[in-house]
Amino acid sequence: MKIPRRLDEILPAAAMEKFLDVLQQPDISGKVREALHRVGLQDNSPLDKVKEAWQQARSWLDTISASTANPEGEPLTLNATGQMLSSSLREIPLAPAVAYGYAKAATHYRTAASVQQKATSAVEHLLGRHASTWLGSTAEALRLLASGDGCRGGVVLSRVDAVNIASVGNIHAMLSAGKHALREIGAANGVSADDWQQAVVEPGQCVVL
């Protein structure tokens, strides 16, 4: 679909202006005002408001059409997703496999295996090739952390994650009640990769992600 450059390509602006000018003639405007009064409208200048509304709409549409103007003069097109494409891409069809990939990404659909792989890769990138375990139950993970003997170097936790979780409770309180030292890192609004790398320096530390 071609993107209009001017309002004249969408609406007959000149004809609309002429129509409003004709309505402003005394004999016609008087009859229009009389007809409006008969149906209960007591506005003394209805045509002026119609003209003002038209001018505002025209200014708004002109702004929109101008914002889509291509400085190189090439016509822009809209594809099926509503995105604007250059004219050089106008005739290129979207392969079914690519379309499926876009749809899958848009719905945020992920398999359990891909989530596990991505999580493991994130740990390796941030913390090196240390052992990691991902548990599906937050409550079970916290119980093991608080009671287990595998965290001789203490527990490292992001301050962002030291919060209350529905049906679980306060993470900070539960870990603090355990036998391991608890260390919070980062700020209340986030934690960086540098924060993690500077915190994980002792052997036997457990990191909660």
Coordinates of N, CA and C in Angstrom, one line a residue:
M1 N 0.8 -1.2 0.0 CA 0.0 0.0 0.0 C 0.9 1.2 0.0
K2 N 0.6 2.2 -0.8 CA 1.3 3.4 -0.9 C 1.0 4.3 0.2
I3 N 2.1 4.9 0.8 CA 1.9 5.9 1.9 C 1.7 7.3 1.3
P4 N 0.5 7.9 1.5 CA 0.3 9.2 0.9 C 1.3 10.3 1.4
R5 N 1.7 11.1 0.5 CA 2.6 12.2 0.8 C 1.8 13.5 1.3
R6 N 0.6 13.6 0.8 CA -0.1 14.8 1.1 C -1.6 14.5 1.5
L7 N -2.2 15.3 2.2 CA -3.6 15.1 2.5 C -4.5 15.1 1.3
D8 N -4.1 15.8 0.2 CA -4.9 15.8 -1.0 C -5.1 14.4 -1.6
E9 N -4.2 13.5 -1.3 CA -4.3 12.2 -1.8 C -5.2 11.3 -1.0
I10 N -5.6 11.8 0.2 CA -6.5 11.1 1.1 C -7.9 11.6 0.9
L11 N -8.0 13.0 1.1 CA -9.3 13.7 1.0 C -9.2 14.8 0.0
P12 N -10.3 15.1 -0.7 CA -10.3 16.2 -1.6 C -10.3 17.6 -0.8
A13 N -9.1 18.0 -0.4 CA -9.0 19.1 0.5 C -9.6 20.4 -0.1
A14 N -9.3 20.6 -1.4 CA -9.7 21.8 -2.1 C -11.3 21.8 -2.2
A15 N -11.9 20.7 -2.5 CA -13.3 20.6 -2.6 C -13.9 20.8 -1.2
M16 N -13.3 20.3 -0.1 CA -13.8 20.5 1.2 C -13.8 22.0 1.6
E17 N -12.7 22.7 1.3 CA -12.6 24.1 1.6 C -13.6 24.9 0.8
K18 N -13.9 24.6 -0.4 CA -14.9 25.3 -1.2 C -16.3 25.0 -0.6
F19 N -16.5 23.8 -0.2 CA -17.8 23.5 0.4 C -18.1 24.3 1.6
L20 N -17.1 24.4 2.5 CA -17.2 25.2 3.7 C -17.4 26.6 3.4
D21 N -16.7 27.1 2.4 CA -16.9 28.6 2.0 C -18.3 28.8 1.5
V22 N -18.9 27.9 0.8 CA -20.2 28.0 0.3 C -21.2 28.0 1.5
L23 N -21.0 27.2 2.4 CA -21.9 27.2 3.6 C -21.8 28.4 4.4
Q24 N -20.7 29.2 4.3 CA -20.5 30.4 5.0 C -21.3 31.6 4.4
Q25 N -21.9 31.4 3.2 CA -22.6 32.5 2.6 C -23.9 32.8 3.4
P26 N -24.2 34.1 3.6 CA -25.3 34.5 4.5 C -26.6 33.8 4.3
D27 N -27.0 33.7 3.1 CA -28.3 33.0 2.8 C -28.3 31.5 3.2
I28 N -27.2 30.9 2.8 CA -27.2 29.4 3.1 C -26.9 29.2 4.6
S29 N -26.0 30.0 5.2 CA -25.7 29.8 6.6 C -26.9 30.0 7.5
G30 N -27.7 31.0 7.1 CA -29.0 31.3 7.8 C -29.9 30.1 7.8
K31 N -30.1 29.5 6.6 CA -31.0 28.4 6.5 C -30.4 27.2 7.3
V32 N -29.1 27.0 7.3 CA -28.5 25.9 8.1 C -28.7 26.1 9.5
R33 N -28.5 27.4 10.0 CA -28.7 27.7 11.4 C -30.2 27.5 11.8
E34 N -31.1 27.9 10.9 CA -32.5 27.7 11.2 C -32.9 26.2 11.3
A35 N -32.3 25.4 10.4 CA -32.6 24.0 10.4 C -32.0 23.3 11.7
L36 N -30.9 23.8 12.1 CA -30.3 23.2 13.4 C -31.1 23.6 14.6
H37 N -31.6 24.8 14.6 CA -32.5 25.3 15.7 C -33.7 24.4 15.8
R38 N -34.3 24.0 14.6 CA -35.5 23.2 14.6 C -35.3 21.8 15.3
V39 N -34.1 21.3 15.2 CA -33.8 20.0 15.7 C -33.3 20.1 17.2
G40 N -33.3 21.3 17.7 CA -32.9 21.5 19.1 C -31.5 22.0 19.3
L41 N -30.7 22.3 18.3 CA -29.3 22.8 18.5 C -29.3 24.3 18.5
Q42 N -28.9 24.9 19.6 CA -29.0 26.3 19.8 C -27.6 27.0 19.5
D43 N -26.7 26.3 19.0 CA -25.4 26.9 18.7 C -25.5 28.0 17.7
N44 N -24.9 29.2 18.0 CA -25.0 30.4 17.1 C -24.1 30.3 16.0
S45 N -23.0 29.5 16.1 CA -22.0 29.5 15.0 C -21.6 28.0 14.7
P46 N -22.5 27.2 14.3 CA -22.1 25.8 14.1 C -21.2 25.6 12.9
L47 N -21.3 26.4 11.9 CA -20.5 26.2 10.7 C -19.0 26.6 11.0
D48 N -18.9 27.7 11.9 CA -17.5 28.1 12.2 C -16.8 26.9 12.9
K49 N -17.5 26.2 13.8 CA -16.9 25.1 14.5 C -16.6 24.0 13.6
V50 N -17.4 23.7 12.6 CA -17.1 22.7 11.6 C -15.9 23.0 10.9
K51 N -15.8 24.3 10.4 CA -14.6 24.7 9.7 C -13.3 24.6 10.5
E52 N -13.4 25.0 11.8 CA -12.3 24.9 12.7 C -11.9 23.5 12.9
A53 N -12.8 22.6 13.1 CA -12.5 21.2 13.3 C -11.8 20.6 12.0
W54 N -12.3 21.0 10.8 CA -11.7 20.6 9.6 C -10.3 21.0 9.5
Q55 N -10.0 22.3 9.8 CA -8.7 22.8 9.7 C -7.7 22.1 10.7
Q56 N -8.2 21.8 11.9 CA -7.4 21.1 12.8 C -7.1 19.6 12.3
A57 N -8.1 19.0 11.8 CA -7.9 17.6 11.2 C -6.9 17.7 10.1
R58 N -7.1 18.7 9.2 CA -6.2 18.8 8.1 C -4.7 19.0 8.5
S59 N -4.5 19.8 9.5 CA -3.2 20.1 10.0 C -2.6 18.8 10.6
W60 N -3.4 18.1 11.3 CA -2.9 16.8 12.0 C -2.6 15.8 10.9
L61 N -3.4 15.6 9.9 CA -3.1 14.6 8.9 C -1.9 15.0 8.0
D62 N -1.8 16.3 7.8 CA -0.6 16.8 7.0 C 0.7 16.5 7.8
T63 N 0.6 16.6 9.1 CA 1.8 16.3 9.9 C 2.1 14.8 9.9
I64 N 1.1 14.0 9.9 CA 1.3 12.5 9.8 C 1.9 12.1 8.5
S65 N 1.3 12.6 7.4 CA 1.8 12.3 6.1 C 3.2 12.8 5.8
A66 N 3.5 14.0 6.4 CA 4.8 14.5 6.2 C 5.9 13.7 7.0
S67 N 5.5 13.1 8.1 CA 6.5 12.4 8.9 C 6.9 11.1 8.2
T68 N 6.1 10.6 7.3 CA 6.4 9.4 6.6 C 7.1 9.6 5.3
A69 N 7.4 10.9 5.0 CA 8.1 11.2 3.7 C 9.5 10.7 3.7
N70 N 9.8 10.1 2.5 CA 11.2 9.6 2.3 C 12.0 10.6 1.7
P71 N 13.2 11.1 2.3 CA 14.0 12.1 1.7 C 14.6 11.7 0.4
E72 N 14.7 10.4 0.1 CA 15.2 10.0 -1.2 C 14.2 9.9 -2.3
G73 N 12.9 10.2 -1.9 CA 11.9 10.2 -2.9 C 11.3 8.9 -3.3
E74 N 11.7 7.8 -2.7 CA 11.2 6.5 -3.0 C 9.9 6.3 -2.2
P75 N 8.9 5.6 -2.9 CA 7.6 5.4 -2.2 C 7.8 4.3 -1.1
L76 N 7.2 4.6 0.0 CA 7.2 3.6 1.1 C 6.0 2.7 1.0
T77 N 6.1 1.5 1.5 CA 5.0 0.5 1.5 C 4.8 0.0 2.8
L78 N 3.6 -0.5 3.0 CA 3.2 -1.2 4.3 C 3.1 -2.7 4.0
N79 N 3.8 -3.5 4.8 CA 3.7 -5.0 4.6 C 2.6 -5.5 5.5
A80 N 2.4 -6.8 5.6 CA 1.3 -7.4 6.3 C 1.3 -7.1 7.8
T81 N 2.5 -6.9 8.3 CA 2.6 -6.6 9.7 C 2.4 -5.2 10.1
G82 N 2.2 -4.3 9.1 CA 2.1 -2.9 9.4 C 3.4 -2.1 9.4
Q83 N 4.5 -2.8 9.2 CA 5.8 -2.1 9.2 C 6.0 -1.5 7.8
M84 N 6.7 -0.3 7.9 CA 7.1 0.4 6.6 C 8.3 -0.2 6.0
L85 N 8.3 -0.5 4.8 CA 9.4 -1.1 4.1 C 9.9 -0.2 2.9
S86 N 11.1 -0.2 2.6 CA 11.6 0.5 1.4 C 11.0 -0.1 0.1
S87 N 11.0 0.7 -0.9 CA 10.5 0.2 -2.2 C 11.3 -1.0 -2.7
S88 N 12.5 -1.1 -2.4 CA 13.4 -2.2 -2.8 C 12.9 -3.5 -2.3
L89 N 12.2 -3.5 -1.1 CA 11.7 -4.7 -0.5 C 10.2 -5.0 -0.9
R90 N 9.7 -4.2 -1.7 CA 8.2 -4.3 -1.9 C 7.8 -5.6 -2.5
E91 N 8.6 -6.2 -3.4 CA 8.2 -7.4 -4.1 C 8.7 -8.7 -3.5
I92 N 9.4 -8.6 -2.4 CA 10.0 -9.8 -1.8 C 8.9 -10.5 -0.9
P93 N 8.6 -11.7 -1.2 CA 7.6 -12.4 -0.3 C 8.3 -12.9 1.0
L94 N 7.5 -13.1 2.0 CA 7.9 -13.6 3.3 C 7.9 -15.1 3.3
A95 N 9.0 -15.7 3.4 CA 9.1 -17.2 3.4 C 8.3 -17.7 4.6
P96 N 7.6 -18.9 4.4 CA 6.8 -19.4 5.5 C 7.7 -19.7 6.7
A97 N 8.9 -20.2 6.5 CA 9.8 -20.5 7.7 C 10.1 -19.2 8.5
V98 N 10.4 -18.1 7.8 CA 10.7 -16.9 8.4 C 9.4 -16.4 9.1
A99 N 8.3 -16.5 8.5 CA 7.1 -16.0 9.1 C 6.8 -16.8 10.4
Y100 N 7.0 -18.1 10.4 CA 6.8 -18.9 11.5 C 7.8 -18.5 12.7
G101 N 9.0 -18.2 12.3 CA 10.0 -17.8 13.3 C 9.6 -16.5 13.9
Y102 N 9.1 -15.5 13.1 CA 8.7 -14.3 13.7 C 7.5 -14.5 14.6
A103 N 6.5 -15.3 14.2 CA 5.4 -15.6 15.1 C 5.7 -16.3 16.4
K104 N 6.7 -17.2 16.3 CA 7.1 -17.9 17.5 C 7.8 -17.0 18.5
A105 N 8.6 -16.1 17.9 CA 9.3 -15.1 18.8 C 8.3 -14.1 19.4
A106 N 7.3 -13.7 18.6 CA 6.4 -12.7 19.1 C 5.5 -13.3 20.2
T107 N 5.3 -14.6 20.2 CA 4.4 -15.2 21.3 C 5.3 -15.6 22.5
H108 N 6.6 -15.4 22.4 CA 7.5 -15.8 23.5 C 7.4 -17.3 23.9
Y109 N 7.2 -18.1 22.8 CA 7.1 -19.5 23.1 C 8.5 -20.1 23.2
R110 N 8.8 -20.8 24.3 CA 10.1 -21.5 24.4 C 9.8 -22.9 25.0
T111 N 10.6 -23.8 24.5 CA 10.6 -25.2 25.1 C 11.4 -25.2 26.4
A112 N 11.1 -26.2 27.2 CA 11.9 -26.3 28.5 C 13.3 -26.5 28.3
A113 N 13.7 -27.2 27.2 CA 15.1 -27.5 26.9 C 15.8 -26.2 26.5
S114 N 15.2 -25.4 25.7 CA 15.8 -24.1 25.3 C 16.0 -23.2 26.5
V115 N 15.0 -23.2 27.4 CA 15.1 -22.3 28.6 C 16.3 -22.8 29.4
Q116 N 16.4 -24.1 29.6 CA 17.5 -24.7 30.4 C 18.9 -24.3 29.8
Q117 N 19.0 -24.4 28.5 CA 20.2 -24.2 27.8 C 20.6 -22.7 27.9
K118 N 19.6 -21.8 27.7 CA 19.9 -20.4 27.8 C 20.3 -20.0 29.2
A119 N 19.7 -20.6 30.2 CA 20.0 -20.3 31.6 C 21.5 -20.8 31.9
T120 N 21.8 -21.9 31.4 CA 23.2 -22.5 31.7 C 24.2 -21.6 31.0
S121 N 23.9 -21.2 29.8 CA 24.8 -20.3 29.0 C 25.0 -19.0 29.8
A122 N 24.0 -18.4 30.3 CA 24.1 -17.2 31.1 C 25.0 -17.3 32.3
V123 N 24.9 -18.4 33.0 CA 25.7 -18.7 34.2 C 27.2 -18.8 33.7
E124 N 27.4 -19.5 32.7 CA 28.8 -19.7 32.2 C 29.4 -18.4 31.8
H125 N 28.6 -17.5 31.1 CA 29.1 -16.2 30.7 C 29.4 -15.3 31.8
L126 N 28.6 -15.3 32.9 CA 28.8 -14.4 34.0 C 29.8 -14.9 35.0
L127 N 29.7 -16.2 35.3 CA 30.4 -16.7 36.4 C 31.5 -17.7 36.0
G128 N 31.7 -18.0 34.8 CA 32.7 -19.0 34.4 C 32.0 -20.4 34.4
R129 N 32.8 -21.4 34.2 CA 32.3 -22.7 34.1 C 32.2 -23.4 35.4
H130 N 31.4 -22.8 36.3 CA 31.1 -23.4 37.6 C 29.9 -24.3 37.5
A131 N 29.8 -25.2 38.5 CA 28.6 -26.1 38.5 C 27.4 -25.3 38.8
S132 N 26.3 -25.6 38.1 CA 25.0 -24.9 38.4 C 23.9 -25.9 38.3
T133 N 22.9 -25.6 39.1 CA 21.6 -26.4 39.2 C 20.4 -25.5 39.1
W134 N 19.5 -25.8 38.2 CA 18.3 -25.0 38.1 C 17.1 -25.9 38.7
L135 N 16.4 -25.3 39.6 CA 15.3 -26.0 40.2 C 14.0 -25.3 39.9
G136 N 12.9 -26.1 39.5 CA 11.7 -25.5 39.1 C 10.9 -24.9 40.3
S137 N 11.2 -25.4 41.5 CA 10.4 -24.9 42.7 C 11.3 -23.9 43.5
T138 N 10.8 -22.7 43.6 CA 11.5 -21.7 44.4 C 11.6 -22.1 45.9
A139 N 10.5 -22.6 46.4 CA 10.5 -23.0 47.8 C 11.5 -24.1 48.1
E140 N 11.6 -25.1 47.2 CA 12.6 -26.2 47.4 C 14.0 -25.7 47.3
A141 N 14.2 -24.8 46.3 CA 15.6 -24.3 46.2 C 16.0 -23.5 47.4
L142 N 15.1 -22.7 48.0 CA 15.5 -22.0 49.3 C 15.7 -23.0 50.4
R143 N 14.9 -24.0 50.5 CA 15.0 -25.0 51.6 C 16.4 -25.7 51.5
L144 N 16.8 -26.0 50.3 CA 18.1 -26.7 50.1 C 19.3 -25.7 50.5
L145 N 19.1 -24.4 50.1 CA 20.1 -23.5 50.4 C 20.3 -23.2 51.9
A146 N 19.1 -23.2 52.6 CA 19.1 -22.9 54.0 C 19.6 -24.1 54.9
S147 N 19.4 -25.3 54.4 CA 19.8 -26.5 55.2 C 21.0 -27.3 54.7
G148 N 21.4 -27.0 53.4 CA 22.4 -27.8 52.9 C 23.8 -27.4 53.3
D149 N 24.8 -28.3 53.0 CA 26.2 -28.0 53.4 C 27.1 -27.7 52.2
G150 N 26.5 -27.4 51.1 CA 27.3 -27.1 49.9 C 27.7 -25.7 49.7
C151 N 27.3 -24.8 50.6 CA 27.6 -23.4 50.5 C 28.6 -22.9 51.5
R152 N 29.8 -23.5 51.6 CA 30.7 -23.1 52.6 C 31.2 -21.7 52.5
G153 N 31.1 -21.1 51.3 CA 31.5 -19.7 51.1 C 30.4 -18.7 51.3
G154 N 29.3 -19.2 51.7 CA 28.1 -18.3 51.9 C 27.2 -18.2 50.6
V155 N 26.1 -17.5 50.7 CA 25.2 -17.4 49.7 C 25.2 -15.9 49.2
V156 N 25.3 -15.8 47.8 CA 25.3 -14.5 47.2 C 23.9 -14.3 46.5
L157 N 23.3 -13.2 46.8 CA 21.9 -12.9 46.3 C 21.8 -11.5 45.8
S158 N 21.2 -11.3 44.6 CA 20.9 -10.0 44.1 C 19.9 -9.3 45.0
R159 N 20.1 -8.0 45.3 CA 19.2 -7.3 46.2 C 17.8 -7.2 45.6
V160 N 17.8 -7.2 44.2 CA 16.5 -7.1 43.6 C 15.7 -8.4 43.9
D161 N 16.4 -9.5 44.0 CA 15.6 -10.8 44.3 C 15.3 -11.0 45.7
A162 N 15.8 -10.2 46.7 CA 15.6 -10.4 48.1 C 14.2 -9.7 48.4
V163 N 13.2 -10.3 47.9 CA 11.8 -9.8 48.0 C 10.9 -10.8 48.5
N164 N 9.6 -10.4 48.7 CA 8.6 -11.4 49.0 C 8.0 -12.0 47.8
I165 N 7.8 -13.3 47.8 CA 7.2 -14.0 46.7 C 5.9 -14.7 47.1
A166 N 4.9 -14.5 46.4 CA 3.6 -15.1 46.8 C 3.7 -16.6 46.9
S167 N 3.1 -17.1 48.0 CA 3.0 -18.5 48.3 C 4.4 -19.1 48.8
V168 N 5.4 -18.2 48.8 CA 6.7 -18.6 49.3 C 7.2 -17.9 50.5
G169 N 7.1 -16.6 50.5 CA 7.5 -15.8 51.6 C 8.7 -14.8 51.3
N170 N 9.3 -14.4 52.3 CA 10.4 -13.4 52.2 C 11.7 -14.2 52.0
I171 N 12.3 -14.0 50.8 CA 13.5 -14.8 50.5 C 14.7 -14.4 51.4
H172 N 14.8 -13.1 51.7 CA 15.9 -12.7 52.5 C 15.8 -13.2 53.9
A173 N 14.6 -13.3 54.5 CA 14.4 -13.8 55.8 C 14.7 -15.3 55.9
M174 N 14.3 -16.0 54.9 CA 14.5 -17.5 54.9 C 16.0 -17.8 54.8
L175 N 16.7 -17.1 53.9 CA 18.1 -17.4 53.8 C 18.9 -16.9 55.0
S176 N 18.5 -15.8 55.6 CA 19.2 -15.3 56.7 C 19.0 -16.3 57.9
A177 N 17.9 -17.0 58.0 CA 17.7 -17.9 59.1 C 18.5 -19.2 58.9
G178 N 19.1 -19.4 57.8 CA 19.9 -20.6 57.6 C 21.3 -20.5 58.2
K179 N 22.1 -21.5 58.0 CA 23.4 -21.5 58.6 C 24.5 -20.9 57.7
H180 N 24.1 -20.4 56.6 CA 25.1 -19.8 55.7 C 25.1 -18.3 55.7
A181 N 26.2 -17.6 55.6 CA 26.2 -16.2 55.5 C 25.6 -15.7 54.2
L182 N 24.8 -14.6 54.3 CA 24.1 -14.1 53.2 C 24.7 -12.8 52.8
R183 N 25.0 -12.6 51.5 CA 25.5 -11.4 51.0 C 24.6 -10.9 49.8
E184 N 24.1 -9.7 50.0 CA 23.4 -9.0 48.9 C 24.3 -8.2 48.1
I185 N 24.0 -8.2 46.8 CA 24.8 -7.3 45.9 C 23.9 -6.5 45.0
G186 N 24.5 -5.5 44.4 CA 23.7 -4.6 43.5 C 22.9 -3.6 44.2
A187 N 22.0 -3.0 43.5 CA 21.1 -1.9 44.0 C 19.7 -2.4 44.0
A188 N 18.8 -1.6 44.6 CA 17.4 -2.0 44.6 C 16.7 -2.0 43.2
N189 N 17.4 -1.4 42.3 CA 16.8 -1.3 40.9 C 17.5 -2.1 39.9
G190 N 18.5 -2.9 40.3 CA 19.2 -3.8 39.4 C 20.6 -4.2 39.8
V191 N 21.1 -5.2 39.1 CA 22.5 -5.7 39.4 C 23.2 -5.9 38.1
S192 N 24.4 -5.6 38.0 CA 25.2 -5.7 36.7 C 26.1 -7.0 36.8
A193 N 26.6 -7.3 35.6 CA 27.5 -8.4 35.5 C 28.8 -8.2 36.3
D194 N 29.2 -6.9 36.3 CA 30.4 -6.6 37.2 C 30.2 -6.9 38.6
D195 N 28.9 -6.6 39.1 CA 28.6 -6.8 40.5 C 28.7 -8.3 40.8
W196 N 28.3 -9.2 39.9 CA 28.3 -10.6 40.1 C 29.8 -11.1 40.1
Q197 N 30.6 -10.6 39.2 CA 32.0 -11.1 39.0 C 32.8 -10.6 40.2
Q198 N 32.5 -9.4 40.8 CA 33.3 -9.0 41.9 C 32.9 -9.7 43.2
A199 N 31.6 -10.2 43.2 CA 31.1 -10.8 44.5 C 31.5 -12.3 44.6
V200 N 31.6 -12.9 43.4 CA 31.9 -14.4 43.4 C 33.4 -14.5 43.3
V201 N 34.1 -14.5 44.4 CA 35.5 -14.6 44.4 C 36.1 -15.7 45.4
E202 N 35.2 -16.2 46.2 CA 35.6 -17.2 47.2 C 35.1 -18.6 46.8
P203 N 35.9 -19.6 47.1 CA 35.5 -21.0 46.8 C 34.3 -21.4 47.7
G204 N 33.4 -22.2 47.1 CA 32.3 -22.7 47.9 C 31.1 -21.8 48.0
Q205 N 31.1 -20.7 47.3 CA 30.0 -19.8 47.3 C 28.8 -20.3 46.5
C206 N 27.6 -20.0 46.9 CA 26.4 -20.4 46.2 C 25.8 -19.1 45.7
V207 N 25.5 -19.0 44.4 CA 24.8 -17.8 43.8 C 23.4 -18.2 43.5
V208 N 22.5 -17.3 44.0 CA 21.0 -17.5 43.8 C 20.6 -16.5 42.6
L209 N 20.1 -17.1 41.5 CA 19.7 -16.3 40.4 C 18.2 -16.4 40.2

